Amino acid sequence: MTESHQGWPLYEVFIRARAGLDHKHVGSIHAADPAMAVEHARDVYTRRGEGVSIWVVPAAAITASDPDEAGALFEPARDKVYRHPTFYDIPDQIETL
Amino acid sequence: MYTQGLDQAGYDTGYAQDDAALAQRFQARVDAEDKIEPKDWMPDAYRRTLVRQIAQHAHSEIVGMLPEGNWITRAPSLRRKAILIAKVQDEGGHGAYLYSAAETLGVARETLVDQLLSGAAKYSSIFNYPTLTWADAGAIGWLVDGAAIMNQIPLCRCSYGPYARAMVRICREESFHQRQGYELMLALCRGTEAQKNMAQGALNRWWWPAVMMFGPSDRDSKHTTQSQRWKIKRFTNDELRQKFVDFTVPQAEFLGLTIPDPELRFDADTGHYEHGPIDWSEFDAVVKGNGPCNRERLAARRTAHEEGRWVREAAAAHAAKQALRRAAEAR
């Protein structure tokens, strides 16, 4: 998360485990440039066939939500229970709904 | 284990400077087994403890490459050489995972590396012992990685998310390390008399240092209580040490080797092995920098760092040049 003061910049690493799955965040890596970041990510995060595709993103380019505002951001979704299928009462004999 | 330096030093753990309400809410989250993430509020002492613990752990992985690296060129077969290279590479990778986890707490990678190279930071005492014979490569995998696994499995549930996630990845890879070491010992023990003697010699030299890896006895460890309250640490040093001894003694018996502890005995009432007294003066000497290889290990890391300098500088110069070229093309 921190930009290192004198060394190589930090990249966040995302890996697709296999075709059909999303890229998932696995950690971070320092590298001089994006091409080197991909190579280092390969060596550090995929020594046992953990992936078929790598994304690297400069850590400084990520904008994240503030945990202190998590309430304001996410609370509004919590009381809308009618957005979930389990909210609706359907008689037992209706089996295919 | 990797926190031996923490166990030793007197260390402030108070909440004095932090807002009591925030601290209370933090502790409630930890108590509820909620994970703490990098941008969440945390007490300064929690952050400092984690930075030190994770950094010591990372340094241990990096320095831990040296004792076994010593045998790569002399591994007795291509199979063993390939295994050893993979294991040493894993340790470098584990160091990288852990440095990344430490960096999420706001400390720069260069600062951590500088602390290792200047001798200001600690790493596990075990890596200051020499690897005198090929059997040492087996004894390290079996005993040292075995002890490390005991310590690391509970760390997968550590309250700090990035550390816990790094530990999950490390534990997945660590099992290979222990198994290849035991298999190596087994091959020696099934070999000639001289090979079996070499295996016994390695066990004789590595047993007590491995037992000491868990750090000072609970009676002398100042750090356990606060770390346990924060759920950074789940078990005490002595609990983990006991578990290690209980697991390892039958493994040594299967190999036909003798644990170098005349007082070791099985207590049928408790179901545990009781070991003889530990020579803590040796442990203290090694932690304070006077083990057999402390100077050699640090010298090797400094040399590697210096000899890699031109590579780092060339890569940075290349990246700067490429960035300039891209900027010029974009105009």
Coordinates of C-alpha atoms in Angstrom, one line a residue:
Chain A
M1 CA 0.0 0.0 0.0
T2 CA 2.9 2.4 0.7
E3 CA 5.0 3.7 -2.1
S4 CA 8.6 2.8 -1.3
H5 CA 10.8 5.9 -0.9
Q6 CA 13.8 5.0 -2.9
G7 CA 13.3 1.6 -4.4
W8 CA 11.2 0.1 -7.2
P9 CA 7.4 1.0 -7.1
L10 CA 4.9 -1.4 -5.7
Y11 CA 2.5 -3.4 -7.9
E12 CA -0.6 -5.3 -6.7
V13 CA -0.8 -8.8 -8.2
F14 CA -4.0 -10.5 -9.5
I15 CA -4.0 -14.1 -10.8
R16 CA -6.5 -16.1 -12.8
A17 CA -6.3 -19.6 -11.5
R18 CA -7.7 -21.1 -14.7
A19 CA -9.8 -20.0 -17.6
G20 CA -13.4 -19.3 -16.6
L21 CA -12.4 -17.8 -13.2
D22 CA -11.9 -14.1 -12.2
H23 CA -8.5 -12.7 -11.5
K24 CA -8.0 -12.6 -7.8
H25 CA -5.8 -10.5 -5.6
V26 CA -2.9 -12.5 -4.3
G27 CA -0.4 -10.0 -2.9
S28 CA 2.1 -7.4 -4.1
I29 CA 5.5 -7.2 -5.7
H30 CA 8.2 -4.5 -6.2
A31 CA 9.5 -4.0 -9.8
A32 CA 11.2 -1.4 -11.9
D33 CA 8.5 -1.5 -14.6
P34 CA 5.3 -3.4 -15.4
A35 CA 7.0 -6.0 -17.5
M36 CA 9.4 -6.9 -14.6
A37 CA 6.4 -6.9 -12.3
V38 CA 4.8 -9.6 -14.3
E39 CA 8.0 -11.7 -14.3
H40 CA 8.5 -11.3 -10.6
A41 CA 4.9 -12.1 -9.9
R42 CA 5.3 -15.3 -12.0
D43 CA 8.3 -16.3 -9.8
V44 CA 6.8 -15.4 -6.5
Y45 CA 3.1 -16.3 -6.8
T46 CA 2.9 -19.1 -9.4
R47 CA 5.7 -21.6 -8.6
R48 CA 3.1 -24.5 -8.5
G49 CA 0.8 -23.8 -11.4
E50 CA -1.4 -21.4 -9.4
G51 CA -2.4 -19.5 -12.5
V52 CA -2.8 -19.1 -16.3
S53 CA -2.9 -15.3 -16.3
I54 CA -1.4 -12.4 -14.3
W55 CA -2.4 -8.8 -13.9
V56 CA -0.2 -6.2 -12.2
V57 CA -1.5 -2.8 -11.2
P58 CA 0.6 0.0 -9.8
A59 CA -0.5 0.1 -6.1
A60 CA -0.6 3.9 -6.3
A61 CA -3.3 3.7 -9.0
I62 CA -5.8 2.0 -6.7
T63 CA -8.5 4.0 -5.1
A64 CA -10.0 2.3 -2.1
S65 CA -13.1 2.9 0.0
D66 CA -12.5 4.2 3.5
P67 CA -13.1 1.7 6.3
D68 CA -14.4 4.5 8.5
E69 CA -17.1 5.2 6.0
A70 CA -18.1 1.5 5.6
G71 CA -21.3 2.2 7.5
A72 CA -22.5 5.0 5.2
L73 CA -21.5 3.0 2.1
F74 CA -22.8 -0.4 3.0
E75 CA -25.5 -0.1 5.6
P76 CA -28.2 1.0 3.1
A77 CA -28.0 -2.4 1.5
R78 CA -28.5 -4.2 4.8
D79 CA -32.2 -3.4 5.5
K80 CA -33.4 -4.2 1.9
V81 CA -34.1 -7.8 2.7
Y82 CA -36.7 -7.9 -0.1
R83 CA -33.7 -8.1 -2.5
H84 CA -33.1 -11.6 -1.4
P85 CA -35.2 -14.6 -2.7
T86 CA -35.6 -15.9 0.8
F87 CA -37.7 -12.9 1.7
Y88 CA -40.7 -14.2 -0.2
D89 CA -43.1 -16.8 1.3
I90 CA -44.0 -19.4 -1.3
P91 CA -46.3 -22.4 -0.4
D92 CA -44.4 -25.7 -0.1
Q93 CA -46.4 -27.4 -2.9
I94 CA -44.9 -25.0 -5.4
E95 CA -41.6 -26.8 -5.8
T96 CA -40.1 -25.3 -8.9
L97 CA -39.9 -21.6 -7.9
Chain B
M1 CA 10.3 -18.8 16.8
Y2 CA 10.6 -16.0 14.4
T3 CA 9.7 -13.6 17.2
Q4 CA 12.6 -14.6 19.5
G5 CA 13.8 -11.0 19.5
L6 CA 10.3 -9.9 20.7
D7 CA 10.3 -12.5 23.4
Q8 CA 13.6 -11.1 24.6
A9 CA 13.1 -7.4 24.6
G10 CA 11.1 -5.5 27.0
Y11 CA 8.3 -4.0 24.9
D12 CA 5.6 -1.5 25.6
T13 CA 2.1 -2.8 24.9
G14 CA -0.1 -0.1 26.5
Y15 CA -2.9 1.7 24.8
A16 CA -1.9 4.9 26.6
Q17 CA -1.7 7.2 23.5
D18 CA -4.7 5.7 21.8
D19 CA -8.3 6.6 22.1
A20 CA -9.7 4.2 24.6
A21 CA -13.0 3.8 22.8
L22 CA -11.3 3.0 19.5
A23 CA -9.1 0.5 21.4
Q24 CA -12.1 -1.1 23.0
R25 CA -13.8 -1.5 19.6
F26 CA -10.6 -2.9 18.1
Q27 CA -10.3 -5.5 20.9
A28 CA -14.0 -6.4 20.5
R29 CA -13.4 -7.1 16.8
V30 CA -10.4 -9.2 17.6
D31 CA -12.3 -11.1 20.2
A32 CA -15.0 -11.8 17.7
E33 CA -12.4 -13.3 15.4
D34 CA -12.9 -10.5 12.9
K35 CA -9.8 -9.9 10.8
I36 CA -8.0 -6.5 10.9
E37 CA -7.1 -5.1 7.5
P38 CA -4.4 -2.5 6.5
K39 CA -6.6 0.6 6.5
D40 CA -8.5 -0.3 9.7
W41 CA -7.7 1.6 12.9
M42 CA -5.3 -0.3 15.1
P43 CA -3.4 0.5 18.3
D44 CA 0.2 1.7 17.6
A45 CA 1.6 -1.0 19.7
Y46 CA -0.3 -3.7 17.7
R47 CA 1.1 -2.2 14.5
R48 CA 4.7 -2.0 15.9
T49 CA 4.5 -5.6 17.2
L50 CA 3.3 -6.9 13.8
V51 CA 5.9 -5.0 11.8
R52 CA 8.6 -6.4 14.0
Q53 CA 7.2 -10.0 14.0
I54 CA 6.5 -10.1 10.3
A55 CA 9.8 -8.5 9.4
Q56 CA 11.7 -11.0 11.7
H57 CA 9.8 -13.8 10.0
A58 CA 10.7 -12.4 6.6
H59 CA 14.4 -12.0 7.5
S60 CA 14.4 -15.6 8.8
E61 CA 13.2 -16.9 5.4
I62 CA 15.8 -14.9 3.6
V63 CA 18.7 -15.8 5.8
G64 CA 17.3 -19.4 5.9
M65 CA 18.2 -19.7 2.3
L66 CA 21.9 -19.7 3.2
P67 CA 22.5 -22.9 5.3
E68 CA 20.9 -25.1 2.6
G69 CA 22.1 -23.1 -0.3
N70 CA 25.5 -24.2 0.9
W71 CA 24.7 -27.8 -0.3
I72 CA 23.1 -27.1 -3.7
T73 CA 26.3 -27.5 -5.7
R74 CA 27.2 -30.7 -3.8
A75 CA 23.8 -32.5 -3.7
P76 CA 24.5 -36.2 -4.4
S77 CA 22.0 -36.5 -7.3
L78 CA 20.2 -34.4 -9.9
R79 CA 16.9 -35.2 -8.2
R80 CA 18.2 -34.0 -4.8
K81 CA 19.7 -30.9 -6.4
A82 CA 16.4 -30.0 -8.1
I83 CA 14.5 -30.5 -4.8
L84 CA 17.0 -28.4 -2.9
I85 CA 16.9 -25.5 -5.4
A86 CA 13.1 -25.6 -5.4
K87 CA 13.1 -25.4 -1.6
V88 CA 15.6 -22.6 -1.3
Q89 CA 13.6 -20.7 -4.0
D90 CA 10.4 -21.2 -1.9
E91 CA 12.2 -19.6 1.1
G92 CA 13.0 -16.6 -1.0
G93 CA 9.3 -16.5 -2.1
H94 CA 8.2 -16.8 1.5
G95 CA 10.4 -13.9 2.4
A96 CA 8.8 -11.9 -0.4
Y97 CA 5.2 -12.7 0.8
L98 CA 6.1 -11.6 4.3
Y99 CA 7.8 -8.4 3.4
S100 CA 4.7 -7.5 1.3
A101 CA 2.5 -8.2 4.4
A102 CA 4.8 -6.0 6.6
E103 CA 4.6 -3.2 4.0
T104 CA 0.8 -3.0 4.3
L105 CA 1.5 -1.7 7.8
G106 CA 3.2 1.4 6.4
V107 CA 6.9 0.4 6.5
A108 CA 9.1 0.6 3.4
R109 CA 10.8 -2.5 2.0
E110 CA 14.2 -0.7 2.0
T111 CA 13.9 0.1 5.6
L112 CA 13.3 -3.5 6.5
V113 CA 16.2 -4.7 4.3
D114 CA 18.5 -2.0 5.9
Q115 CA 17.5 -3.2 9.3
L116 CA 18.5 -6.8 8.4
L117 CA 21.8 -5.8 6.8
S118 CA 22.8 -3.4 9.6
G119 CA 22.2 -6.1 12.2
A120 CA 19.5 -4.1 13.9
A121 CA 16.8 -6.6 13.1
K122 CA 16.6 -10.2 14.4
Y123 CA 16.0 -13.4 12.6
S124 CA 15.5 -16.9 13.9
S125 CA 18.5 -18.2 15.9
I126 CA 18.4 -21.6 14.0
F127 CA 20.0 -20.2 10.9
N128 CA 23.2 -19.2 12.7
Y129 CA 24.3 -22.9 12.9
P130 CA 26.5 -24.4 10.1
T131 CA 25.5 -27.1 7.7
L132 CA 28.5 -29.4 8.0
T133 CA 27.4 -32.5 6.1
W134 CA 24.8 -33.5 3.5
A135 CA 22.6 -35.0 6.2
D136 CA 22.2 -31.5 7.6
A137 CA 20.1 -30.7 4.5
G138 CA 17.8 -33.5 5.6
A139 CA 17.8 -32.6 9.3
I140 CA 16.9 -29.0 8.5
G141 CA 13.9 -30.0 6.4
W142 CA 12.7 -32.6 8.9
L143 CA 13.4 -30.7 12.2
V144 CA 13.6 -27.0 11.3
D145 CA 10.8 -26.9 8.8
G146 CA 8.9 -29.3 11.1
A147 CA 9.2 -26.8 14.0
A148 CA 8.4 -23.9 11.7
I149 CA 5.1 -25.6 10.6
M150 CA 4.1 -26.1 14.3
N151 CA 4.5 -22.3 14.7
Q152 CA 3.0 -21.3 11.4
I153 CA -0.2 -23.2 11.2
P154 CA -1.8 -21.2 14.1
L155 CA -0.5 -18.0 12.4
C156 CA -2.9 -18.7 9.5
R157 CA -5.6 -17.6 12.0
C158 CA -3.7 -14.5 13.1
S159 CA -5.9 -11.4 13.5
Y160 CA -4.1 -9.4 10.9
G161 CA -5.5 -10.3 7.5
P162 CA -2.4 -9.8 5.2
Y163 CA -0.2 -11.8 7.6
A164 CA -2.7 -14.6 7.9
R165 CA -3.1 -14.8 4.2
A166 CA 0.7 -15.0 3.6
M167 CA 0.9 -17.7 6.2
V168 CA -1.8 -19.8 4.4
R169 CA 0.2 -19.7 1.2
I170 CA 3.5 -20.5 3.1
C171 CA 2.0 -23.4 5.0
R172 CA 0.7 -24.9 1.8
E173 CA 4.3 -25.0 0.5
E174 CA 6.0 -25.8 3.7
S175 CA 4.8 -29.4 3.9
F176 CA 7.0 -30.3 0.9
H177 CA 10.0 -29.0 2.8
Q178 CA 9.5 -31.2 5.8
R179 CA 8.7 -34.3 3.7
Q180 CA 11.7 -34.0 1.4
G181 CA 13.9 -33.6 4.5
Y182 CA 12.5 -36.7 6.2
E183 CA 12.8 -38.7 3.0
L184 CA 16.4 -37.6 2.7
M185 CA 17.0 -38.8 6.3
L186 CA 15.2 -42.1 5.6
A187 CA 17.4 -42.7 2.5
L188 CA 20.6 -42.2 4.6
C189 CA 19.2 -44.4 7.5
R190 CA 18.5 -47.2 5.0
G191 CA 22.0 -46.8 3.5
T192 CA 25.5 -47.8 4.7
E193 CA 26.7 -47.6 8.3
A194 CA 28.6 -44.4 7.4
Q195 CA 25.5 -42.8 5.9
K196 CA 23.4 -43.7 9.0
N197 CA 26.1 -42.3 11.2
M198 CA 26.0 -39.1 9.2
A199 CA 22.2 -38.9 9.8
Q200 CA 22.7 -39.4 13.5
G201 CA 25.4 -36.7 13.6
A202 CA 23.0 -34.3 12.0
L203 CA 20.3 -35.1 14.5
N204 CA 22.8 -34.7 17.3
R205 CA 23.7 -31.2 16.1
W206 CA 20.2 -29.9 15.1
W207 CA 18.0 -31.4 17.8
W208 CA 18.6 -28.8 20.6
P209 CA 18.7 -25.8 18.3
A210 CA 15.4 -26.9 16.8
V211 CA 13.8 -27.3 20.3
M212 CA 15.0 -23.8 21.1
M213 CA 13.5 -22.4 18.0
F214 CA 10.2 -22.0 19.9
G215 CA 11.8 -19.3 22.0
P216 CA 12.1 -18.8 25.7
S217 CA 10.1 -20.9 28.2
D218 CA 6.7 -19.4 29.0
R219 CA 8.0 -18.5 32.4
D220 CA 10.5 -16.1 30.8
S221 CA 8.6 -14.8 27.8
K222 CA 7.3 -11.4 28.4
H223 CA 5.5 -11.2 25.2
T224 CA 3.1 -14.0 25.1
T225 CA 0.1 -12.5 27.0
Q226 CA -0.4 -9.3 24.9
S227 CA 0.2 -11.1 21.6
Q228 CA -2.3 -13.7 22.6
R229 CA -4.9 -11.1 23.6
W230 CA -4.4 -9.6 20.1
K231 CA -4.7 -13.1 18.6
I232 CA -1.4 -12.7 16.8
K233 CA -0.2 -15.7 18.8
R234 CA -2.5 -18.6 19.6
F235 CA -0.3 -20.9 21.6
T236 CA 2.5 -20.3 24.0
N237 CA 6.2 -21.2 23.2
D238 CA 6.1 -24.2 25.6
E239 CA 2.8 -25.5 24.2
L240 CA 4.2 -25.5 20.6
R241 CA 7.5 -27.0 21.8
Q242 CA 5.7 -29.9 23.5
K243 CA 3.7 -30.6 20.4
F244 CA 6.9 -30.6 18.3
V245 CA 8.6 -33.1 20.6
D246 CA 5.6 -35.3 20.7
F247 CA 5.4 -35.4 16.9
T248 CA 9.1 -35.8 16.3
V249 CA 10.3 -38.5 18.8
P250 CA 8.3 -41.3 17.0
Q251 CA 9.6 -40.1 13.7
A252 CA 13.2 -40.4 15.0
E253 CA 12.4 -43.9 16.3
F254 CA 11.2 -45.0 12.9
L255 CA 14.5 -43.8 11.4
G256 CA 16.3 -45.8 14.0
L257 CA 18.0 -42.7 15.3
T258 CA 18.5 -41.6 18.9
I259 CA 17.4 -38.2 20.1
P260 CA 20.5 -36.7 21.9
D261 CA 18.6 -36.2 25.3
P262 CA 19.4 -38.8 27.9
E263 CA 16.5 -37.5 30.1
L264 CA 13.8 -37.8 27.3
R265 CA 11.0 -40.1 28.4
F266 CA 7.4 -40.8 27.7
D267 CA 5.0 -39.9 30.4
A268 CA 2.1 -42.4 30.2
D269 CA -0.1 -40.3 32.5
T270 CA 0.1 -37.2 30.4
G271 CA 0.6 -38.8 27.0
H272 CA 3.5 -36.5 26.4
Y273 CA 7.3 -36.8 26.1
E274 CA 9.3 -35.0 28.7
H275 CA 12.5 -33.6 27.6
G276 CA 15.6 -32.7 29.6
P277 CA 16.7 -29.2 30.5
I278 CA 17.4 -26.7 27.7
D279 CA 20.7 -24.9 27.7
W280 CA 19.3 -21.3 27.5
S281 CA 22.7 -19.8 27.7
E282 CA 23.4 -21.1 24.3
F283 CA 20.2 -19.7 23.0
D284 CA 20.9 -16.3 24.5
A285 CA 24.4 -16.2 23.0
V286 CA 23.1 -17.0 19.5
V287 CA 20.2 -14.5 19.7
K288 CA 22.7 -11.8 20.9
G289 CA 24.9 -12.4 17.8
N290 CA 27.4 -14.9 19.1
G291 CA 26.3 -18.1 17.4
P292 CA 28.6 -20.1 15.2
C293 CA 27.6 -18.4 12.0
N294 CA 26.0 -15.0 12.9
R295 CA 28.7 -12.9 11.3
E296 CA 29.0 -15.2 8.3
R297 CA 25.3 -15.0 7.6
L298 CA 25.1 -11.2 7.7
A299 CA 28.3 -10.9 5.7
A300 CA 26.7 -13.2 3.0
R301 CA 23.6 -11.1 2.9
R302 CA 25.5 -7.8 2.6
T303 CA 27.7 -9.2 -0.2
A304 CA 24.6 -10.4 -2.1
H305 CA 23.0 -7.0 -1.6
E306 CA 26.1 -5.1 -2.8
E307 CA 26.7 -7.4 -5.7
G308 CA 23.1 -6.9 -6.8
R309 CA 23.3 -3.2 -6.7
W310 CA 24.3 -2.7 -10.4
V311 CA 21.3 -4.9 -11.4
R312 CA 18.8 -2.7 -9.4
E313 CA 20.3 0.5 -10.7
A314 CA 20.4 -0.8 -14.3
A315 CA 16.7 -1.9 -14.1
A316 CA 15.7 1.5 -12.6
A317 CA 17.6 3.4 -15.4
H318 CA 16.0 1.2 -18.0
A319 CA 12.5 1.8 -16.6
A320 CA 13.1 5.6 -16.4
K321 CA 14.3 5.6 -20.1
Q322 CA 11.3 3.6 -21.2
A323 CA 8.9 5.9 -19.3
L324 CA 10.6 9.0 -21.0
R325 CA 10.2 7.3 -24.4
R326 CA 6.6 6.5 -23.9
A327 CA 5.9 10.1 -22.8
A328 CA 7.7 11.5 -25.9
E329 CA 5.6 9.2 -28.1
A330 CA 2.4 10.3 -26.5
R331 CA 3.1 13.9 -27.3

